[in-house]
JSON list of C-alpha atoms in Angstrom, two decimals:
[
{"chain": "A", "resi": 1, "resn": "MET", "atom": "CA", "xyz": [115.04, 128.20, 133.96]},
{"chain": "A", "resi": 2, "resn": "ALA", "atom": "CA", "xyz": [112.85, 125.36, 132.66]},
{"chain": "A", "resi": 3, "resn": "THR", "atom": "CA", "xyz": [114.11, 122.73, 130.24]},
{"chain": "A", "resi": 4, "resn": "VAL", "atom": "CA", "xyz": [111.63, 120.88, 128.04]},
{"chain": "A", "resi": 5, "resn": "THR", "atom": "CA", "xyz": [112.53, 117.37, 126.98]},
{"chain": "A", "resi": 6, "resn": "LYS", "atom": "CA", "xyz": [110.55, 115.64, 124.25]},
{"chain": "A", "resi": 7, "resn": "LEU", "atom": "CA", "xyz": [109.92, 111.92, 124.44]},
{"chain": "A", "resi": 8, "resn": "TYR", "atom": "CA", "xyz": [108.34, 109.97, 121.62]},
{"chain": "A", "resi": 9, "resn": "ALA", "atom": "CA", "xyz": [106.46, 106.73, 122.21]},
{"chain": "A", "resi": 10, "resn": "MET", "atom": "CA", "xyz": [105.99, 104.32, 119.33]},
{"chain": "A", "resi": 11, "resn": "SER", "atom": "CA", "xyz": [102.89, 102.18, 119.32]},
{"chain": "A", "resi": 12, "resn": "GLY", "atom": "CA", "xyz": [100.72, 100.32, 116.90]},
{"chain": "A", "resi": 13, "resn": "LEU", "atom": "CA", "xyz": [99.83, 97.16, 115.05]},
{"chain": "A", "resi": 14, "resn": "LYS", "atom": "CA", "xyz": [102.16, 94.69, 113.42]},
{"chain": "A", "resi": 15, "resn": "ILE", "atom": "CA", "xyz": [102.87, 95.42, 109.77]},
{"chain": "A", "resi": 16, "resn": "ILE", "atom": "CA", "xyz": [103.11, 91.78, 108.65]},
{"chain": "A", "resi": 17, "resn": "LYS", "atom": "CA", "xyz": [99.87, 89.81, 108.95]},
{"chain": "A", "resi": 18, "resn": "THR", "atom": "CA", "xyz": [98.81, 86.31, 108.02]},
{"chain": "A", "resi": 19, "resn": "LYS", "atom": "CA", "xyz": [96.21, 85.62, 105.38]},
{"chain": "A", "resi": 20, "resn": "ALA", "atom": "CA", "xyz": [93.79, 84.51, 108.13]},
{"chain": "A", "resi": 21, "resn": "GLN", "atom": "CA", "xyz": [94.25, 87.81, 109.99]},
{"chain": "A", "resi": 22, "resn": "ILE", "atom": "CA", "xyz": [93.57, 89.79, 106.80]},
{"chain": "A", "resi": 23, "resn": "MET", "atom": "CA", "xyz": [90.45, 87.71, 106.13]},
{"chain": "A", "resi": 24, "resn": "GLU", "atom": "CA", "xyz": [89.13, 88.34, 109.63]},
{"chain": "A", "resi": 25, "resn": "GLU", "atom": "CA", "xyz": [89.99, 92.04, 109.77]},
{"chain": "A", "resi": 26, "resn": "PHE", "atom": "CA", "xyz": [88.52, 92.92, 106.37]},
{"chain": "A", "resi": 27, "resn": "GLY", "atom": "CA", "xyz": [85.66, 90.39, 106.49]},
{"chain": "A", "resi": 28, "resn": "MET", "atom": "CA", "xyz": [86.79, 88.77, 103.24]},
{"chain": "A", "resi": 29, "resn": "SER", "atom": "CA", "xyz": [86.68, 85.18, 102.08]},
{"chain": "A", "resi": 30, "resn": "ALA", "atom": "CA", "xyz": [89.85, 83.24, 101.30]},
{"chain": "A", "resi": 31, "resn": "ARG", "atom": "CA", "xyz": [89.05, 83.44, 97.59]},
{"chain": "A", "resi": 32, "resn": "THR", "atom": "CA", "xyz": [88.71, 87.24, 97.71]},
{"chain": "A", "resi": 33, "resn": "VAL", "atom": "CA", "xyz": [92.00, 87.64, 99.57]},
{"chain": "A", "resi": 34, "resn": "ASP", "atom": "CA", "xyz": [93.68, 85.32, 97.04]},
{"chain": "A", "resi": 35, "resn": "SER", "atom": "CA", "xyz": [92.43, 87.46, 94.15]},
{"chain": "A", "resi": 36, "resn": "ARG", "atom": "CA", "xyz": [93.68, 90.62, 95.88]},
{"chain": "A", "resi": 37, "resn": "LEU", "atom": "CA", "xyz": [97.08, 89.00, 96.43]},
{"chain": "A", "resi": 38, "resn": "THR", "atom": "CA", "xyz": [97.23, 88.10, 92.73]},
{"chain": "A", "resi": 39, "resn": "GLU", "atom": "CA", "xyz": [96.55, 91.76, 91.88]},
{"chain": "A", "resi": 40, "resn": "ILE", "atom": "CA", "xyz": [99.23, 92.92, 94.33]},
{"chain": "A", "resi": 41, "resn": "ARG", "atom": "CA", "xyz": [101.74, 90.46, 92.85]},
{"chain": "A", "resi": 42, "resn": "GLN", "atom": "CA", "xyz": [101.02, 91.94, 89.41]},
{"chain": "A", "resi": 43, "resn": "GLU", "atom": "CA", "xyz": [101.75, 95.40, 90.83]},
{"chain": "A", "resi": 44, "resn": "MET", "atom": "CA", "xyz": [105.06, 94.11, 92.20]},
{"chain": "A", "resi": 45, "resn": "ARG", "atom": "CA", "xyz": [106.29, 93.22, 88.70]},
{"chain": "A", "resi": 46, "resn": "ASN", "atom": "CA", "xyz": [107.68, 95.40, 85.95]},
{"chain": "A", "resi": 47, "resn": "GLY", "atom": "CA", "xyz": [107.77, 98.75, 87.67]},
{"chain": "A", "resi": 48, "resn": "GLY", "atom": "CA", "xyz": [104.30, 98.49, 89.19]},
{"chain": "A", "resi": 49, "resn": "ARG", "atom": "CA", "xyz": [103.11, 100.37, 92.26]},
{"chain": "A", "resi": 50, "resn": "TYR", "atom": "CA", "xyz": [104.78, 97.97, 94.71]},
{"chain": "A", "resi": 51, "resn": "ALA", "atom": "CA", "xyz": [107.93, 97.15, 92.71]},
{"chain": "A", "resi": 52, "resn": "GLY", "atom": "CA", "xyz": [110.98, 97.36, 94.93]},
{"chain": "A", "resi": 53, "resn": "TYR", "atom": "CA", "xyz": [109.12, 96.27, 98.07]},
{"chain": "A", "resi": 54, "resn": "GLU", "atom": "CA", "xyz": [110.33, 92.69, 98.36]},
{"chain": "A", "resi": 55, "resn": "TYR", "atom": "CA", "xyz": [108.62, 92.04, 101.71]},
{"chain": "A", "resi": 56, "resn": "THR", "atom": "CA", "xyz": [105.13, 92.61, 100.38]},
{"chain": "A", "resi": 57, "resn": "ILE", "atom": "CA", "xyz": [104.00, 88.98, 100.23]},
{"chain": "A", "resi": 58, "resn": "GLY", "atom": "CA", "xyz": [105.86, 85.97, 101.59]},
{"chain": "A", "resi": 59, "resn": "GLY", "atom": "CA", "xyz": [105.18, 82.31, 102.14]},
{"chain": "A", "resi": 60, "resn": "SER", "atom": "CA", "xyz": [102.33, 80.38, 100.60]},
{"chain": "A", "resi": 61, "resn": "GLY", "atom": "CA", "xyz": [99.08, 78.66, 101.43]},
{"chain": "A", "resi": 62, "resn": "LYS", "atom": "CA", "xyz": [97.92, 78.87, 105.01]},
{"chain": "A", "resi": 63, "resn": "TYR", "atom": "CA", "xyz": [101.13, 80.62, 106.07]},
{"chain": "A", "resi": 64, "resn": "THR", "atom": "CA", "xyz": [101.05, 83.46, 103.56]},
{"chain": "A", "resi": 65, "resn": "LEU", "atom": "CA", "xyz": [102.42, 86.64, 105.14]},
{"chain": "A", "resi": 66, "resn": "ILE", "atom": "CA", "xyz": [101.16, 89.97, 103.84]},
{"chain": "A", "resi": 67, "resn": "ASN", "atom": "CA", "xyz": [102.39, 93.53, 104.33]},
{"chain": "A", "resi": 68, "resn": "TYR", "atom": "CA", "xyz": [99.36, 95.19, 105.93]},
{"chain": "A", "resi": 69, "resn": "LEU", "atom": "CA", "xyz": [100.23, 98.67, 104.61]},
{"chain": "A", "resi": 70, "resn": "VAL", "atom": "CA", "xyz": [100.41, 97.42, 101.02]},
{"chain": "A", "resi": 71, "resn": "PHE", "atom": "CA", "xyz": [97.10, 95.59, 101.41]},
{"chain": "A", "resi": 72, "resn": "VAL", "atom": "CA", "xyz": [95.37, 98.70, 102.79]},
{"chain": "A", "resi": 73, "resn": "ASP", "atom": "CA", "xyz": [96.85, 100.87, 100.03]},
{"chain": "A", "resi": 74, "resn": "HIS", "atom": "CA", "xyz": [95.72, 98.39, 97.39]},
{"chain": "A", "resi": 75, "resn": "GLU", "atom": "CA", "xyz": [92.18, 98.30, 98.79]},
{"chain": "A", "resi": 76, "resn": "MET", "atom": "CA", "xyz": [92.00, 102.10, 98.89]},
{"chain": "A", "resi": 77, "resn": "HIS", "atom": "CA", "xyz": [93.18, 102.52, 95.30]},
{"chain": "A", "resi": 78, "resn": "ARG", "atom": "CA", "xyz": [91.97, 99.27, 93.72]},
{"chain": "A", "resi": 79, "resn": "GLY", "atom": "CA", "xyz": [89.43, 100.94, 91.45]},
{"chain": "A", "resi": 80, "resn": "LEU", "atom": "CA", "xyz": [91.99, 103.37, 90.06]},
{"chain": "A", "resi": 81, "resn": "LEU", "atom": "CA", "xyz": [94.73, 100.74, 89.71]},
{"chain": "A", "resi": 82, "resn": "THR", "atom": "CA", "xyz": [92.61, 98.70, 87.32]},
{"chain": "A", "resi": 83, "resn": "GLN", "atom": "CA", "xyz": [92.09, 101.63, 84.95]},
{"chain": "A", "resi": 84, "resn": "LYS", "atom": "CA", "xyz": [95.06, 102.52, 82.77]},
{"chain": "A", "resi": 85, "resn": "ASN", "atom": "CA", "xyz": [94.42, 106.26, 82.46]},
{"chain": "A", "resi": 86, "resn": "LEU", "atom": "CA", "xyz": [93.26, 106.93, 86.03]},
{"chain": "A", "resi": 87, "resn": "ARG", "atom": "CA", "xyz": [96.19, 105.15, 87.67]},
{"chain": "A", "resi": 88, "resn": "LYS", "atom": "CA", "xyz": [98.50, 107.84, 86.28]},
{"chain": "A", "resi": 89, "resn": "ASN", "atom": "CA", "xyz": [96.97, 110.33, 88.76]},
{"chain": "A", "resi": 90, "resn": "LEU", "atom": "CA", "xyz": [97.65, 108.19, 91.84]},
{"chain": "A", "resi": 91, "resn": "PRO", "atom": "CA", "xyz": [100.20, 109.51, 94.32]},
{"chain": "A", "resi": 92, "resn": "PRO", "atom": "CA", "xyz": [103.20, 107.19, 94.74]},
{"chain": "A", "resi": 93, "resn": "TYR", "atom": "CA", "xyz": [102.99, 104.46, 97.35]},
{"chain": "A", "resi": 94, "resn": "ASN", "atom": "CA", "xyz": [104.05, 105.93, 100.70]},
{"chain": "A", "resi": 95, "resn": "PRO", "atom": "CA", "xyz": [103.97, 103.38, 103.55]},
{"chain": "A", "resi": 96, "resn": "ALA", "atom": "CA", "xyz": [104.92, 105.96, 106.19]},
{"chain": "A", "resi": 97, "resn": "LYS", "atom": "CA", "xyz": [101.93, 108.14, 105.30]},
{"chain": "A", "resi": 98, "resn": "ILE", "atom": "CA", "xyz": [99.56, 105.18, 105.38]},
{"chain": "A", "resi": 99, "resn": "ALA", "atom": "CA", "xyz": [100.88, 104.08, 108.79]},
{"chain": "A", "resi": 100, "resn": "GLN", "atom": "CA", "xyz": [100.46, 107.61, 110.11]},
{"chain": "A", "resi": 101, "resn": "GLU", "atom": "CA", "xyz": [96.89, 107.87, 108.79]},
{"chain": "A", "resi": 102, "resn": "LEU", "atom": "CA", "xyz": [96.03, 104.53, 110.36]},
{"chain": "A", "resi": 103, "resn": "ALA", "atom": "CA", "xyz": [97.63, 105.75, 113.62]},
{"chain": "A", "resi": 104, "resn": "MET", "atom": "CA", "xyz": [99.77, 102.63, 113.61]},
{"chain": "A", "resi": 105, "resn": "TYR", "atom": "CA", "xyz": [103.03, 104.35, 114.34]},
{"chain": "A", "resi": 106, "resn": "ALA", "atom": "CA", "xyz": [101.97, 107.84, 115.26]},
{"chain": "A", "resi": 107, "resn": "ASP", "atom": "CA", "xyz": [104.50, 109.60, 117.41]},
{"chain": "A", "resi": 108, "resn": "LYS", "atom": "CA", "xyz": [103.03, 110.60, 120.73]},
{"chain": "A", "resi": 109, "resn": "GLU", "atom": "CA", "xyz": [104.90, 113.59, 122.03]},
{"chain": "A", "resi": 110, "resn": "LEU", "atom": "CA", "xyz": [105.22, 113.86, 125.77]},
{"chain": "A", "resi": 111, "resn": "ALA", "atom": "CA", "xyz": [106.63, 117.08, 127.15]},
{"chain": "A", "resi": 112, "resn": "LEU", "atom": "CA", "xyz": [108.45, 116.95, 130.44]},
{"chain": "A", "resi": 113, "resn": "GLU", "atom": "CA", "xyz": [109.61, 119.99, 132.28]},
{"chain": "A", "resi": 114, "resn": "SER", "atom": "CA", "xyz": [112.52, 119.87, 134.63]},
{"chain": "A", "resi": 115, "resn": "VAL", "atom": "CA", "xyz": [113.14, 122.89, 136.77]},
{"chain": "A", "resi": 116, "resn": "ARG", "atom": "CA", "xyz": [116.70, 124.01, 137.48]},
{"chain": "A", "resi": 117, "resn": "GLU", "atom": "CA", "xyz": [117.42, 126.34, 140.30]}
]
């Protein structure tokens, strides 16, 4: 009789990045990243898309820490977020889905067979 055991390996990038890392990864200037962070902060207030996610942006200046998943989501939906009527059709923010699509924390299933006699 064979027994199959599933093992899951977690792998991926860090979720929290510095402003400099975001600038380098997305090829953006400091001014562009600052304007995006202002937009994200607006979405954190008053029931916006990222309200309830307190670890979205932290620190200030050179040491600003940014939630990578929020930043990616904001970049993907930025055009729709700025338009009042179109933003109603956006799916809710789902960090787990974004991480899975980016293959940041995809579960890698490894099957092991052990043979019993």
